[in-house]
Amino acid sequence: MDQAVKTKKPFLTDIKTLRERAKKHLGEGNVTFTYEGDANKTIEILQAVLATEIVCVLRYTMHSVAAAGLSSEGVKKEFEVHAGEELAHALSVAERINQLGGVPDFNPKGLATRSSTEYGDAENLVEMITENLIAERIAVDHYRELVRYFGNDDPGTRTMLEGILVTEEEHLNDMHDLLVAHQGKPTLSR
Ligand SMILES: [Fe+2]
Ligand SMILES: [Fe+2]
C-alpha cells in the first residue's frame, strides 16, 4: 500500500461543525452524519441475529427443563445460565435495531427460518449438549464475520457484537467441556 495512504489519519470534524450537525436531523436516531454503514442493511442483518438469539433462548430453556428430568443438575444450571445470557444478547440486538430506526422482529412466525441456528430435537443429554455446541459454533463464526463486516463503518454495532462474541466463545467452551465430561471425548473437533 502507498505509504501516504497508509499513514493518513481519519479526518476529524471541528467542534463547531459537530455541534451544528447534532442540532439538525434530530429524528434520525443513531444514524448521524458520521454513520458510514447502510442502516437498512444493518437492520436486516440484526433481525437475523435477533432471531438466532431468540431460538437459542428457547433451546437452552427447553433443555434446562428437560435436563432436570434426566437428573443432571449441573448441566441444567449451565443451560439456565446460557438461556439468560442469550436473552440479554437478544435484548441488546433489539435495542440496536430500535436505535437505528427499525422495529425489532419478535414475531414467532418465521422465527426458525430467520435464525441461523436450529431449535433442535435432542432426546438425551449428550444430544442436547451437542446441539448447543453446534449452535455456539455457528454463532461464533457468524459474529466473527459480522465484526469484520461492520469494521469502522458502524463501530457501535461492531462493539456490541464483539461483546456478544466473547460470551458465545465462553458458551462454546462450556458446551465442549460438558461434552467431554459426559462422553469422554468431543464428537466435534474444535
Ligand atoms: Fe447469544
Ligand atoms: Fe451462546
Coordinates of N, CA, C and O and ligand atoms in Angstrom, one line a residue:
M1 N 0.8 -1.2 0.0 CA 0.0 0.0 0.0 C 0.9 1.3 0.0 O 1.9 1.3 0.6
D2 N 0.4 2.3 -0.7 CA 1.1 3.5 -0.7 C 1.4 4.1 0.7 O 0.4 4.1 1.5
Q3 N 2.6 4.5 1.0 CA 2.9 5.0 2.3 C 2.0 6.2 2.8 O 1.6 6.2 3.9
A4 N 1.8 7.1 1.9 CA 0.9 8.3 2.2 C -0.5 7.8 2.6 O -1.0 8.4 3.5
V5 N -1.0 6.8 1.9 CA -2.3 6.3 2.2 C -2.4 5.6 3.5 O -3.2 5.8 4.3
K6 N -1.3 4.8 3.7 CA -1.2 4.0 5.0 C -1.2 4.9 6.2 O -1.7 4.6 7.2
T7 N -0.4 6.0 6.2 CA -0.2 6.8 7.4 C -1.3 7.9 7.5 O -1.3 8.6 8.5
K8 N -2.2 8.0 6.5 CA -3.2 9.1 6.6 C -4.2 8.8 7.7 O -4.8 7.8 7.8
K9 N -4.3 9.9 8.6 CA -5.2 9.7 9.7 C -6.6 10.1 9.3 O -6.8 10.9 8.4
P10 N -7.6 9.5 9.9 CA -9.0 9.9 9.5 C -9.3 11.3 9.9 O -8.7 11.9 10.8
F11 N -10.1 12.0 9.1 CA -10.5 13.4 9.2 C -11.2 13.6 10.5 O -12.1 12.8 10.9
L12 N -10.9 14.7 11.3 CA -11.6 15.0 12.5 C -12.4 16.3 12.3 O -11.8 17.3 11.9
T13 N -13.7 16.2 12.5 CA -14.5 17.4 12.4 C -14.3 18.4 13.5 O -14.2 17.9 14.7
D14 N -14.3 19.7 13.2 CA -14.2 20.6 14.3 C -15.4 20.7 15.2 O -16.5 20.3 14.7
I15 N -15.3 21.2 16.4 CA -16.4 21.2 17.4 C -17.6 22.0 16.9 O -18.7 21.5 17.1
K16 N -17.3 23.1 16.3 CA -18.5 24.0 15.8 C -19.4 23.2 14.9 O -20.6 23.1 15.0
T17 N -18.7 22.5 13.9 CA -19.5 21.7 12.9 C -20.2 20.6 13.6 O -21.4 20.3 13.3
L18 N -19.5 19.9 14.5 CA -20.2 18.8 15.2 C -21.4 19.3 15.9 O -22.5 18.6 15.9
R19 N -21.3 20.4 16.6 CA -22.5 21.0 17.3 C -23.6 21.3 16.4 O -24.8 21.0 16.6
E20 N -23.3 22.0 15.2 CA -24.3 22.4 14.3 C -25.0 21.1 13.7 O -26.2 21.1 13.6
R21 N -24.2 20.2 13.3 CA -24.8 18.9 12.8 C -25.7 18.2 13.7 O -26.8 17.7 13.4
A22 N -25.3 18.2 15.0 CA -26.1 17.5 16.0 C -27.5 18.1 16.2 O -28.4 17.4 16.5
K23 N -27.6 19.4 16.0 CA -28.9 20.0 16.2 C -29.8 19.8 15.0 O -31.0 20.0 15.1
K24 N -29.2 19.5 13.9 CA -30.0 19.2 12.7 C -30.4 17.7 12.7 O -29.8 16.9 13.4
H25 N -31.3 17.3 11.9 CA -31.7 15.9 11.7 C -31.9 15.2 13.0 O -31.4 14.1 13.2
L26 N -32.6 15.8 13.9 CA -32.8 15.2 15.3 C -33.6 13.9 15.3 O -33.5 13.1 16.2
G27 N -34.4 13.7 14.2 CA -35.2 12.5 14.2 C -34.5 11.3 13.7 O -35.1 10.2 13.6
E28 N -33.2 11.4 13.3 CA -32.6 10.2 12.7 C -31.9 9.2 13.7 O -31.3 8.3 13.3
G29 N -32.2 9.4 15.0 CA -31.6 8.5 15.9 C -30.1 8.4 15.9 O -29.4 9.4 15.8
N30 N -29.7 7.1 15.8 CA -28.2 6.9 15.9 C -27.6 7.1 14.5 O -26.4 7.0 14.3
V31 N -28.4 7.2 13.4 CA -27.8 7.4 12.1 C -27.4 8.8 11.9 O -28.1 9.6 11.2
T32 N -26.3 9.2 12.5 CA -25.8 10.5 12.4 C -25.0 10.7 11.1 O -24.8 9.8 10.4
F33 N -24.5 11.9 10.9 CA -23.7 12.3 9.7 C -22.5 11.4 9.5 O -22.2 11.0 8.4
T34 N -21.9 10.9 10.6 CA -20.7 10.1 10.5 C -21.0 8.6 10.4 O -20.1 7.8 10.2
Y35 N -22.3 8.2 10.4 CA -22.6 6.8 10.3 C -22.3 6.4 8.8 O -22.9 6.9 7.9
E36 N -21.4 5.5 8.7 CA -21.0 5.1 7.3 C -21.5 3.8 6.9 O -21.2 3.3 5.8
G37 N -22.4 3.2 7.7 CA -23.0 1.9 7.3 C -24.3 2.2 6.5 O -24.7 3.3 6.4
D38 N -24.8 1.1 6.1 CA -26.1 1.2 5.4 C -27.2 0.7 6.5 O -27.2 -0.4 6.8
A39 N -27.9 1.7 7.0 CA -28.8 1.5 8.2 C -29.8 0.3 7.9 O -30.0 -0.5 8.7
N40 N -30.4 0.4 6.7 CA -31.4 -0.6 6.3 C -30.8 -2.0 6.3 O -31.4 -3.0 6.8
K41 N -29.6 -2.1 5.7 CA -28.9 -3.4 5.6 C -28.5 -3.9 7.0 O -28.6 -5.1 7.3
T42 N -28.0 -2.9 7.8 CA -27.7 -3.3 9.2 C -28.9 -3.8 10.0 O -28.8 -4.9 10.7
I43 N -30.0 -3.2 9.8 CA -31.2 -3.6 10.5 C -31.6 -5.0 10.0 O -31.9 -5.9 10.8
E44 N -31.5 -5.3 8.7 CA -31.8 -6.6 8.1 C -30.9 -7.7 8.7 O -31.4 -8.7 9.1
I45 N -29.6 -7.4 8.8 CA -28.7 -8.3 9.4 C -29.0 -8.6 10.9 O -29.1 -9.7 11.4
L46 N -29.3 -7.5 11.6 CA -29.6 -7.6 13.0 C -30.9 -8.4 13.3 O -31.0 -9.0 14.4
Q47 N -31.8 -8.3 12.4 CA -33.1 -9.0 12.6 C -32.8 -10.5 12.6 O -33.4 -11.3 13.4
A48 N -31.9 -11.0 11.7 CA -31.5 -12.4 11.7 C -30.7 -12.8 12.9 O -30.9 -13.9 13.5
V49 N -29.9 -11.8 13.4 CA -29.1 -12.1 14.7 C -30.1 -12.2 15.8 O -30.0 -13.1 16.7
L50 N -31.1 -11.3 15.8 CA -32.1 -11.3 16.9 C -32.9 -12.7 16.9 O -33.1 -13.3 18.0
A51 N -33.3 -13.1 15.7 CA -34.0 -14.4 15.6 C -33.1 -15.6 16.1 O -33.6 -16.4 16.8
T52 N -31.8 -15.5 15.8 CA -30.9 -16.6 16.2 C -30.8 -16.6 17.7 O -30.9 -17.7 18.4
E53 N -30.7 -15.4 18.3 CA -30.6 -15.3 19.8 C -31.9 -15.8 20.5 O -31.9 -16.5 21.5
I54 N -33.1 -15.5 19.9 CA -34.3 -16.0 20.5 C -34.4 -17.5 20.4 O -34.8 -18.1 21.4
V55 N -34.0 -18.1 19.3 CA -34.1 -19.5 19.1 C -33.1 -20.2 20.1 O -33.4 -21.2 20.8
C56 N -32.0 -19.5 20.4 CA -31.0 -20.0 21.4 C -31.6 -19.9 22.8 O -31.5 -20.9 23.6
V57 N -32.4 -18.9 23.1 CA -33.1 -18.8 24.4 C -34.0 -19.9 24.5 O -34.1 -20.6 25.6
L58 N -34.8 -20.2 23.5 CA -35.8 -21.2 23.5 C -35.2 -22.6 23.7 O -35.6 -23.4 24.5
R59 N -34.1 -22.9 22.9 CA -33.5 -24.2 23.0 C -32.9 -24.4 24.4 O -33.1 -25.5 25.0
Y60 N -32.1 -23.4 24.9 CA -31.5 -23.6 26.2 C -32.5 -23.7 27.3 O -32.3 -24.5 28.3
T61 N -33.6 -23.0 27.2 CA -34.6 -23.0 28.2 C -35.3 -24.4 28.2 O -35.5 -25.0 29.3
M62 N -35.6 -24.9 27.0 CA -36.3 -26.2 26.9 C -35.3 -27.3 27.5 O -35.7 -28.1 28.3
H63 N -34.0 -27.2 27.1 CA -33.0 -28.2 27.6 C -32.9 -28.1 29.1 O -32.7 -29.1 29.8
S64 N -32.9 -26.9 29.7 CA -32.8 -26.8 31.1 C -33.9 -27.5 31.9 O -33.7 -28.1 32.9
V65 N -35.1 -27.4 31.3 CA -36.2 -28.1 31.9 C -36.1 -29.6 31.7 O -36.2 -30.4 32.6
A66 N -35.8 -30.0 30.5 CA -35.7 -31.4 30.2 C -34.6 -32.1 30.9 O -34.7 -33.2 31.3
A67 N -33.4 -31.4 31.0 CA -32.3 -32.0 31.7 C -32.5 -32.2 33.2 O -32.0 -33.2 33.7
A68 N -33.4 -31.5 33.8 CA -33.8 -31.7 35.2 C -34.4 -33.1 35.3 O -34.1 -33.8 36.3
G69 N -35.2 -33.5 34.4 CA -35.8 -34.8 34.4 C -34.8 -35.9 34.2 O -35.0 -37.0 34.6
L70 N -33.6 -35.6 33.6 CA -32.6 -36.6 33.4 C -31.6 -36.6 34.6 O -30.5 -37.1 34.5
S71 N -32.0 -35.9 35.7 CA -31.3 -35.7 36.9 C -29.8 -35.3 36.7 O -28.9 -35.9 37.1
S72 N -29.7 -34.2 35.9 CA -28.4 -33.6 35.7 C -28.4 -32.2 36.1 O -28.5 -31.3 35.3
E73 N -28.3 -32.0 37.4 CA -28.5 -30.6 38.0 C -27.4 -29.7 37.5 O -27.7 -28.5 37.2
G74 N -26.2 -30.1 37.3 CA -25.1 -29.3 36.9 C -25.3 -28.8 35.5 O -25.2 -27.6 35.2
V75 N -25.7 -29.7 34.6 CA -26.0 -29.3 33.2 C -27.2 -28.4 33.1 O -27.2 -27.4 32.3
K76 N -28.2 -28.8 33.9 CA -29.4 -27.9 33.9 C -29.1 -26.5 34.2 O -29.5 -25.5 33.6
K77 N -28.2 -26.3 35.3 CA -27.8 -25.0 35.7 C -27.1 -24.3 34.6 O -27.4 -23.1 34.3
E78 N -26.2 -25.0 33.9 CA -25.4 -24.4 32.8 C -26.4 -23.9 31.7 O -26.2 -22.8 31.2
F79 N -27.3 -24.8 31.3 CA -28.3 -24.4 30.3 C -29.1 -23.2 30.7 O -29.4 -22.3 29.9
E80 N -29.5 -23.1 32.0 CA -30.2 -22.0 32.5 C -29.4 -20.7 32.4 O -30.0 -19.7 31.9
V81 N -28.2 -20.7 32.8 CA -27.3 -19.5 32.7 C -27.2 -19.1 31.3 O -27.3 -17.9 31.0
H82 N -27.0 -20.0 30.4 CA -26.8 -19.7 29.0 C -28.1 -19.1 28.4 O -28.1 -18.1 27.6
A83 N -29.3 -19.6 28.8 CA -30.5 -19.1 28.3 C -30.7 -17.6 28.7 O -31.1 -16.8 27.9
G84 N -30.3 -17.3 29.9 CA -30.3 -15.9 30.4 C -29.4 -15.0 29.6 O -29.8 -13.9 29.3
E85 N -28.2 -15.5 29.3 CA -27.3 -14.7 28.6 C -27.7 -14.5 27.1 O -27.5 -13.5 26.5
E86 N -28.3 -15.5 26.5 CA -28.8 -15.4 25.2 C -30.0 -14.4 25.1 O -30.1 -13.6 24.2
L87 N -30.8 -14.4 26.2 CA -31.8 -13.4 26.3 C -31.2 -11.9 26.3 O -31.7 -11.0 25.7
A88 N -30.2 -11.8 27.1 CA -29.5 -10.5 27.2 C -29.0 -10.1 25.8 O -29.1 -8.9 25.4
H89 N -28.5 -11.0 25.1 CA -28.0 -10.7 23.7 C -29.1 -10.3 22.8 O -29.0 -9.3 22.1
A90 N -30.2 -11.0 22.9 CA -31.4 -10.7 22.1 C -31.9 -9.2 22.4 O -32.2 -8.5 21.5
L91 N -31.9 -8.9 23.7 CA -32.3 -7.5 24.1 C -31.4 -6.5 23.6 O -31.8 -5.4 23.1
S92 N -30.0 -6.7 23.6 CA -29.1 -5.7 23.1 C -29.3 -5.5 21.6 O -29.2 -4.4 21.1
V93 N -29.5 -6.6 20.9 CA -29.6 -6.5 19.5 C -30.9 -5.8 19.1 O -31.0 -4.9 18.2
A94 N -32.0 -6.1 19.9 CA -33.3 -5.4 19.6 C -33.1 -3.9 19.9 O -33.7 -3.1 19.1
E95 N -32.4 -3.6 21.0 CA -32.2 -2.1 21.3 C -31.5 -1.4 20.1 O -31.8 -0.3 19.7
R96 N -30.5 -2.1 19.6 CA -29.7 -1.5 18.5 C -30.6 -1.3 17.2 O -30.5 -0.3 16.6
I97 N -31.4 -2.3 16.9 CA -32.3 -2.2 15.8 C -33.2 -1.0 16.0 O -33.4 -0.1 15.1
N98 N -33.7 -0.8 17.2 CA -34.5 0.3 17.5 C -33.8 1.6 17.4 O -34.3 2.6 16.8
Q99 N -32.6 1.7 17.9 CA -31.7 2.9 17.8 C -31.5 3.3 16.3 O -31.4 4.5 16.0
L100 N -31.4 2.3 15.4 CA -31.2 2.6 14.0 C -32.5 2.9 13.3 O -32.4 3.1 12.0
G101 N -33.6 2.9 14.0 CA -34.8 3.3 13.3 C -35.7 2.1 12.9 O -36.7 2.3 12.1
G102 N -35.3 0.9 13.2 CA -36.1 -0.3 12.8 C -37.0 -0.8 14.0 O -36.9 -0.3 15.1
V103 N -37.8 -1.7 13.6 CA -38.7 -2.3 14.6 C -38.2 -3.8 14.8 O -38.3 -4.6 13.9
P104 N -37.7 -4.1 16.0 CA -37.2 -5.5 16.3 C -38.3 -6.5 16.0 O -39.4 -6.3 16.5
D105 N -37.9 -7.5 15.3 CA -38.9 -8.6 14.9 C -38.9 -9.7 15.9 O -38.1 -10.6 15.8
F106 N -39.9 -9.7 16.8 CA -40.1 -10.8 17.8 C -41.2 -11.8 17.3 O -41.6 -12.6 18.1
N107 N -41.7 -11.6 16.1 CA -42.8 -12.4 15.7 C -42.4 -13.9 15.6 O -41.4 -14.2 14.9
P108 N -43.1 -14.8 16.3 CA -42.7 -16.2 16.2 C -42.9 -16.8 14.9 O -42.3 -17.8 14.5
K109 N -43.8 -16.2 14.0 CA -44.0 -16.7 12.7 C -42.7 -16.5 11.9 O -42.2 -15.4 11.8
G110 N -42.1 -17.5 11.3 CA -40.9 -17.4 10.5 C -39.6 -17.4 11.3 O -38.6 -17.2 10.8
L111 N -39.8 -17.4 12.6 CA -38.6 -17.3 13.5 C -37.5 -18.3 13.2 O -36.3 -18.0 13.0
A112 N -37.9 -19.6 13.0 CA -36.9 -20.6 12.8 C -36.2 -20.4 11.4 O -35.0 -20.8 11.2
T113 N -36.9 -19.8 10.5 CA -36.3 -19.6 9.1 C -35.3 -18.4 9.2 O -34.3 -18.4 8.5
R114 N -35.7 -17.4 10.0 CA -34.8 -16.2 10.1 C -33.5 -16.5 10.9 O -32.5 -15.9 10.7
S115 N -33.6 -17.5 11.8 CA -32.5 -17.8 12.7 C -31.4 -18.6 11.9 O -31.7 -19.4 11.1
S116 N -30.1 -18.4 12.3 CA -29.0 -19.1 11.7 C -28.8 -20.4 12.4 O -28.2 -21.4 11.9
T117 N -29.3 -20.6 13.7 CA -29.2 -21.8 14.4 C -30.6 -22.5 14.5 O -31.6 -21.9 14.3
E118 N -30.5 -23.8 14.8 CA -31.8 -24.6 14.8 C -32.3 -24.8 16.2 O -31.5 -24.8 17.2
Y119 N -33.6 -25.0 16.4 CA -34.1 -25.3 17.7 C -33.7 -26.7 18.2 O -33.4 -26.9 19.3
G120 N -33.7 -27.6 17.2 CA -33.2 -29.0 17.5 C -34.3 -29.9 18.0 O -35.5 -29.5 18.2
D121 N -33.9 -31.2 18.2 CA -34.9 -32.2 18.6 C -34.2 -33.3 19.5 O -34.4 -34.5 19.4
A122 N -33.3 -32.8 20.3 CA -32.5 -33.7 21.1 C -33.3 -34.5 22.1 O -34.3 -34.0 22.6
E123 N -32.9 -35.8 22.2 CA -33.7 -36.7 23.1 C -33.0 -37.1 24.4 O -33.6 -37.8 25.2
N124 N -31.7 -36.8 24.4 CA -31.0 -37.2 25.6 C -29.9 -36.1 25.9 O -29.7 -35.2 25.1
L125 N -29.3 -36.2 27.0 CA -28.4 -35.1 27.5 C -27.2 -34.9 26.5 O -26.9 -33.7 26.2
V126 N -26.6 -35.9 26.0 CA -25.5 -35.8 25.1 C -26.0 -35.1 23.8 O -25.3 -34.2 23.3
E127 N -27.1 -35.5 23.3 CA -27.7 -34.8 22.1 C -28.0 -33.3 22.4 O -27.7 -32.5 21.5
M128 N -28.4 -33.0 23.6 CA -28.7 -31.6 23.9 C -27.4 -30.8 23.9 O -27.3 -29.7 23.3
I129 N -26.4 -31.3 24.6 CA -25.1 -30.6 24.6 C -24.6 -30.5 23.2 O -24.1 -29.4 22.9
T130 N -24.7 -31.5 22.4 CA -24.1 -31.5 21.0 C -24.9 -30.4 20.2 O -24.2 -29.6 19.5
E131 N -26.2 -30.4 20.3 CA -27.0 -29.4 19.6 C -26.5 -28.0 20.0 O -26.4 -27.1 19.1
N132 N -26.3 -27.8 21.3 CA -25.9 -26.4 21.7 C -24.5 -26.1 21.3 O -24.2 -25.0 20.9
L133 N -23.6 -27.1 21.3 CA -22.3 -26.9 20.8 C -22.3 -26.5 19.3 O -21.6 -25.6 19.0
I134 N -23.1 -27.2 18.5 CA -23.2 -26.8 17.1 C -23.7 -25.4 17.0 O -23.1 -24.6 16.2
A135 N -24.7 -25.1 17.7 CA -25.3 -23.7 17.7 C -24.3 -22.7 18.1 O -24.2 -21.6 17.4
E136 N -23.5 -22.9 19.1 CA -22.5 -22.0 19.5 C -21.4 -21.8 18.5 O -20.9 -20.7 18.3
R137 N -21.0 -22.9 17.8 CA -20.0 -22.8 16.8 C -20.5 -21.9 15.6 O -19.8 -21.1 15.1
I138 N -21.8 -22.1 15.3 CA -22.4 -21.3 14.2 C -22.4 -19.8 14.7 O -22.0 -18.9 14.0
A139 N -22.8 -19.6 15.9 CA -22.8 -18.2 16.5 C -21.5 -17.5 16.5 O -21.3 -16.4 16.0
V140 N -20.5 -18.3 16.9 CA -19.1 -17.7 17.0 C -18.6 -17.3 15.6 O -18.1 -16.2 15.3
D141 N -18.8 -18.3 14.6 CA -18.4 -18.0 13.2 C -19.1 -16.8 12.7 O -18.5 -15.9 12.1
H142 N -20.4 -16.7 12.9 CA -21.3 -15.6 12.4 C -20.9 -14.3 13.0 O -20.7 -13.3 12.3
Y143 N -20.7 -14.3 14.3 CA -20.3 -13.0 15.0 C -18.9 -12.5 14.5 O -18.7 -11.3 14.4
R144 N -18.0 -13.5 14.4 CA -16.6 -13.1 13.9 C -16.7 -12.4 12.5 O -16.1 -11.4 12.3
E145 N -17.5 -13.0 11.7 CA -17.7 -12.4 10.3 C -18.4 -11.0 10.4 O -18.0 -10.1 9.7
L146 N -19.4 -10.9 11.3 CA -20.1 -9.6 11.4 C -19.2 -8.5 11.9 O -19.3 -7.4 11.5
V147 N -18.4 -8.9 12.9 CA -17.5 -7.9 13.5 C -16.6 -7.3 12.3 O -16.4 -6.1 12.2
R148 N -16.1 -8.2 11.5 CA -15.2 -7.8 10.4 C -16.1 -7.0 9.4 O -15.6 -6.0 8.8
Y149 N -17.3 -7.4 9.1 CA -18.1 -6.8 8.2 C -18.4 -5.3 8.5 O -18.3 -4.4 7.7
F150 N -18.7 -5.1 9.8 CA -19.1 -3.7 10.2 C -17.8 -2.8 10.4 O -17.9 -1.6 10.1
G151 N -16.7 -3.4 10.8 CA -15.5 -2.7 10.8 C -15.6 -1.3 11.4 O -16.2 -1.1 12.5
N152 N -15.1 -0.3 10.6 CA -15.2 1.1 11.1 C -16.5 1.8 10.5 O -16.7 3.0 10.9
D153 N -17.3 1.1 9.7 CA -18.5 1.8 9.2 C -19.5 2.0 10.3 O -20.3 2.9 10.3
D154 N -19.5 1.1 11.3 CA -20.5 1.2 12.3 C -19.9 0.6 13.6 O -20.2 -0.5 14.0
P155 N -19.1 1.5 14.3 CA -18.3 1.0 15.5 C -19.3 0.6 16.6 O -19.0 -0.3 17.4
G156 N -20.5 1.3 16.7 CA -21.4 1.0 17.7 C -21.9 -0.4 17.6 O -21.9 -1.2 18.6
T157 N -22.4 -0.8 16.4 CA -22.9 -2.2 16.2 C -21.8 -3.2 16.4 O -21.9 -4.2 17.0
R158 N -20.6 -2.8 15.8 CA -19.5 -3.7 15.9 C -19.1 -4.0 17.4 O -18.9 -5.2 17.8
T159 N -19.0 -3.0 18.2 CA -18.6 -3.2 19.6 C -19.6 -4.0 20.3 O -19.3 -4.9 21.1
M160 N -20.9 -3.8 20.0 CA -22.0 -4.6 20.7 C -21.8 -6.1 20.3 O -21.8 -7.0 21.2
L161 N -21.5 -6.3 19.0 CA -21.3 -7.7 18.5 C -20.1 -8.3 19.1 O -20.0 -9.5 19.4
E162 N -19.0 -7.5 19.3 CA -17.8 -8.0 19.9 C -18.1 -8.5 21.3 O -17.5 -9.6 21.7
G163 N -18.9 -7.8 22.0 CA -19.2 -8.1 23.4 C -19.9 -9.5 23.4 O -19.7 -10.4 24.2
I164 N -20.9 -9.6 22.5 CA -21.7 -10.9 22.4 C -20.7 -12.0 22.0 O -20.8 -13.1 22.6
L165 N -19.8 -11.8 21.1 CA -18.9 -12.8 20.6 C -18.1 -13.4 21.8 O -18.0 -14.6 21.8
V166 N -17.7 -12.6 22.7 CA -16.9 -13.1 23.8 C -17.7 -14.1 24.6 O -17.2 -15.1 25.0
T167 N -19.0 -13.8 24.8 CA -19.8 -14.7 25.6 C -20.1 -16.0 24.8 O -20.1 -17.1 25.4
E168 N -20.3 -15.8 23.5 CA -20.5 -17.0 22.7 C -19.3 -18.0 22.7 O -19.4 -19.2 22.7
E169 N -18.1 -17.4 22.7 CA -16.9 -18.2 22.8 C -16.8 -18.9 24.1 O -16.4 -20.1 24.2
E170 N -17.3 -18.3 25.2 CA -17.3 -18.9 26.5 C -18.4 -20.1 26.5 O -18.1 -21.2 27.0
H171 N -19.5 -19.8 25.8 CA -20.6 -20.8 25.7 C -20.1 -22.0 25.0 O -20.3 -23.2 25.4
L172 N -19.4 -21.7 23.9 CA -18.8 -22.8 23.0 C -17.9 -23.7 23.9 O -18.0 -24.9 23.9
N173 N -17.0 -23.0 24.6 CA -16.1 -23.7 25.5 C -16.8 -24.6 26.6 O -16.4 -25.7 26.8
D174 N -17.9 -24.0 27.2 CA -18.6 -24.7 28.2 C -19.3 -25.9 27.6 O -19.2 -27.0 28.2
M175 N -19.9 -25.8 26.4 CA -20.5 -27.0 25.8 C -19.5 -28.1 25.4 O -19.7 -29.2 25.5
H176 N -18.4 -27.6 24.9 CA -17.3 -28.5 24.6 C -16.9 -29.3 25.8 O -16.8 -30.5 25.8
D177 N -16.7 -28.6 26.9 CA -16.2 -29.3 28.2 C -17.3 -30.2 28.7 O -17.0 -31.3 29.2
L178 N -18.6 -29.8 28.6 CA -19.7 -30.7 29.1 C -19.7 -32.0 28.2 O -20.0 -33.0 28.8
L179 N -19.5 -31.8 26.9 CA -19.5 -33.0 26.1 C -18.4 -33.9 26.4 O -18.6 -35.1 26.5
V180 N -17.2 -33.4 26.7 CA -16.1 -34.2 27.1 C -16.4 -34.9 28.4 O -16.2 -36.1 28.6
A181 N -17.0 -34.1 29.4 CA -17.3 -34.7 30.7 C -18.4 -35.8 30.6 O -18.3 -36.8 31.3
H182 N -19.3 -35.7 29.6 CA -20.4 -36.7 29.5 C -20.1 -37.8 28.5 O -20.9 -38.7 28.4
Q183 N -19.1 -37.6 27.7 CA -18.9 -38.6 26.6 C -17.4 -39.1 26.6 O -17.1 -40.0 25.9
G184 N -16.6 -38.4 27.4 CA -15.2 -38.7 27.4 C -14.4 -38.0 26.4 O -13.2 -37.8 26.5
K185 N -15.0 -37.7 25.2 CA -14.3 -37.0 24.2 C -15.3 -36.2 23.4 O -16.5 -36.5 23.3
P186 N -14.9 -35.1 22.8 CA -15.8 -34.3 22.0 C -16.1 -35.0 20.7 O -15.2 -35.6 20.1
T187 N -17.4 -35.0 20.2 CA -17.7 -35.6 18.9 C -17.4 -34.6 17.8 O -17.3 -35.0 16.7
L188 N -17.1 -33.4 18.2 CA -16.8 -32.4 17.1 C -15.4 -31.9 17.4 O -15.0 -31.6 18.6
S189 N -14.6 -31.6 16.4 CA -13.3 -31.0 16.6 C -13.5 -29.6 16.9 O -14.5 -29.0 16.5
R190 N -12.5 -28.9 17.5 CA -12.7 -27.5 17.9 C -12.7 -26.5 16.8 O -12.0 -26.7 15.8
Ligands
FE1 FE -26.1 -15.3 22.2
FE2 FE -24.4 -18.7 23.1

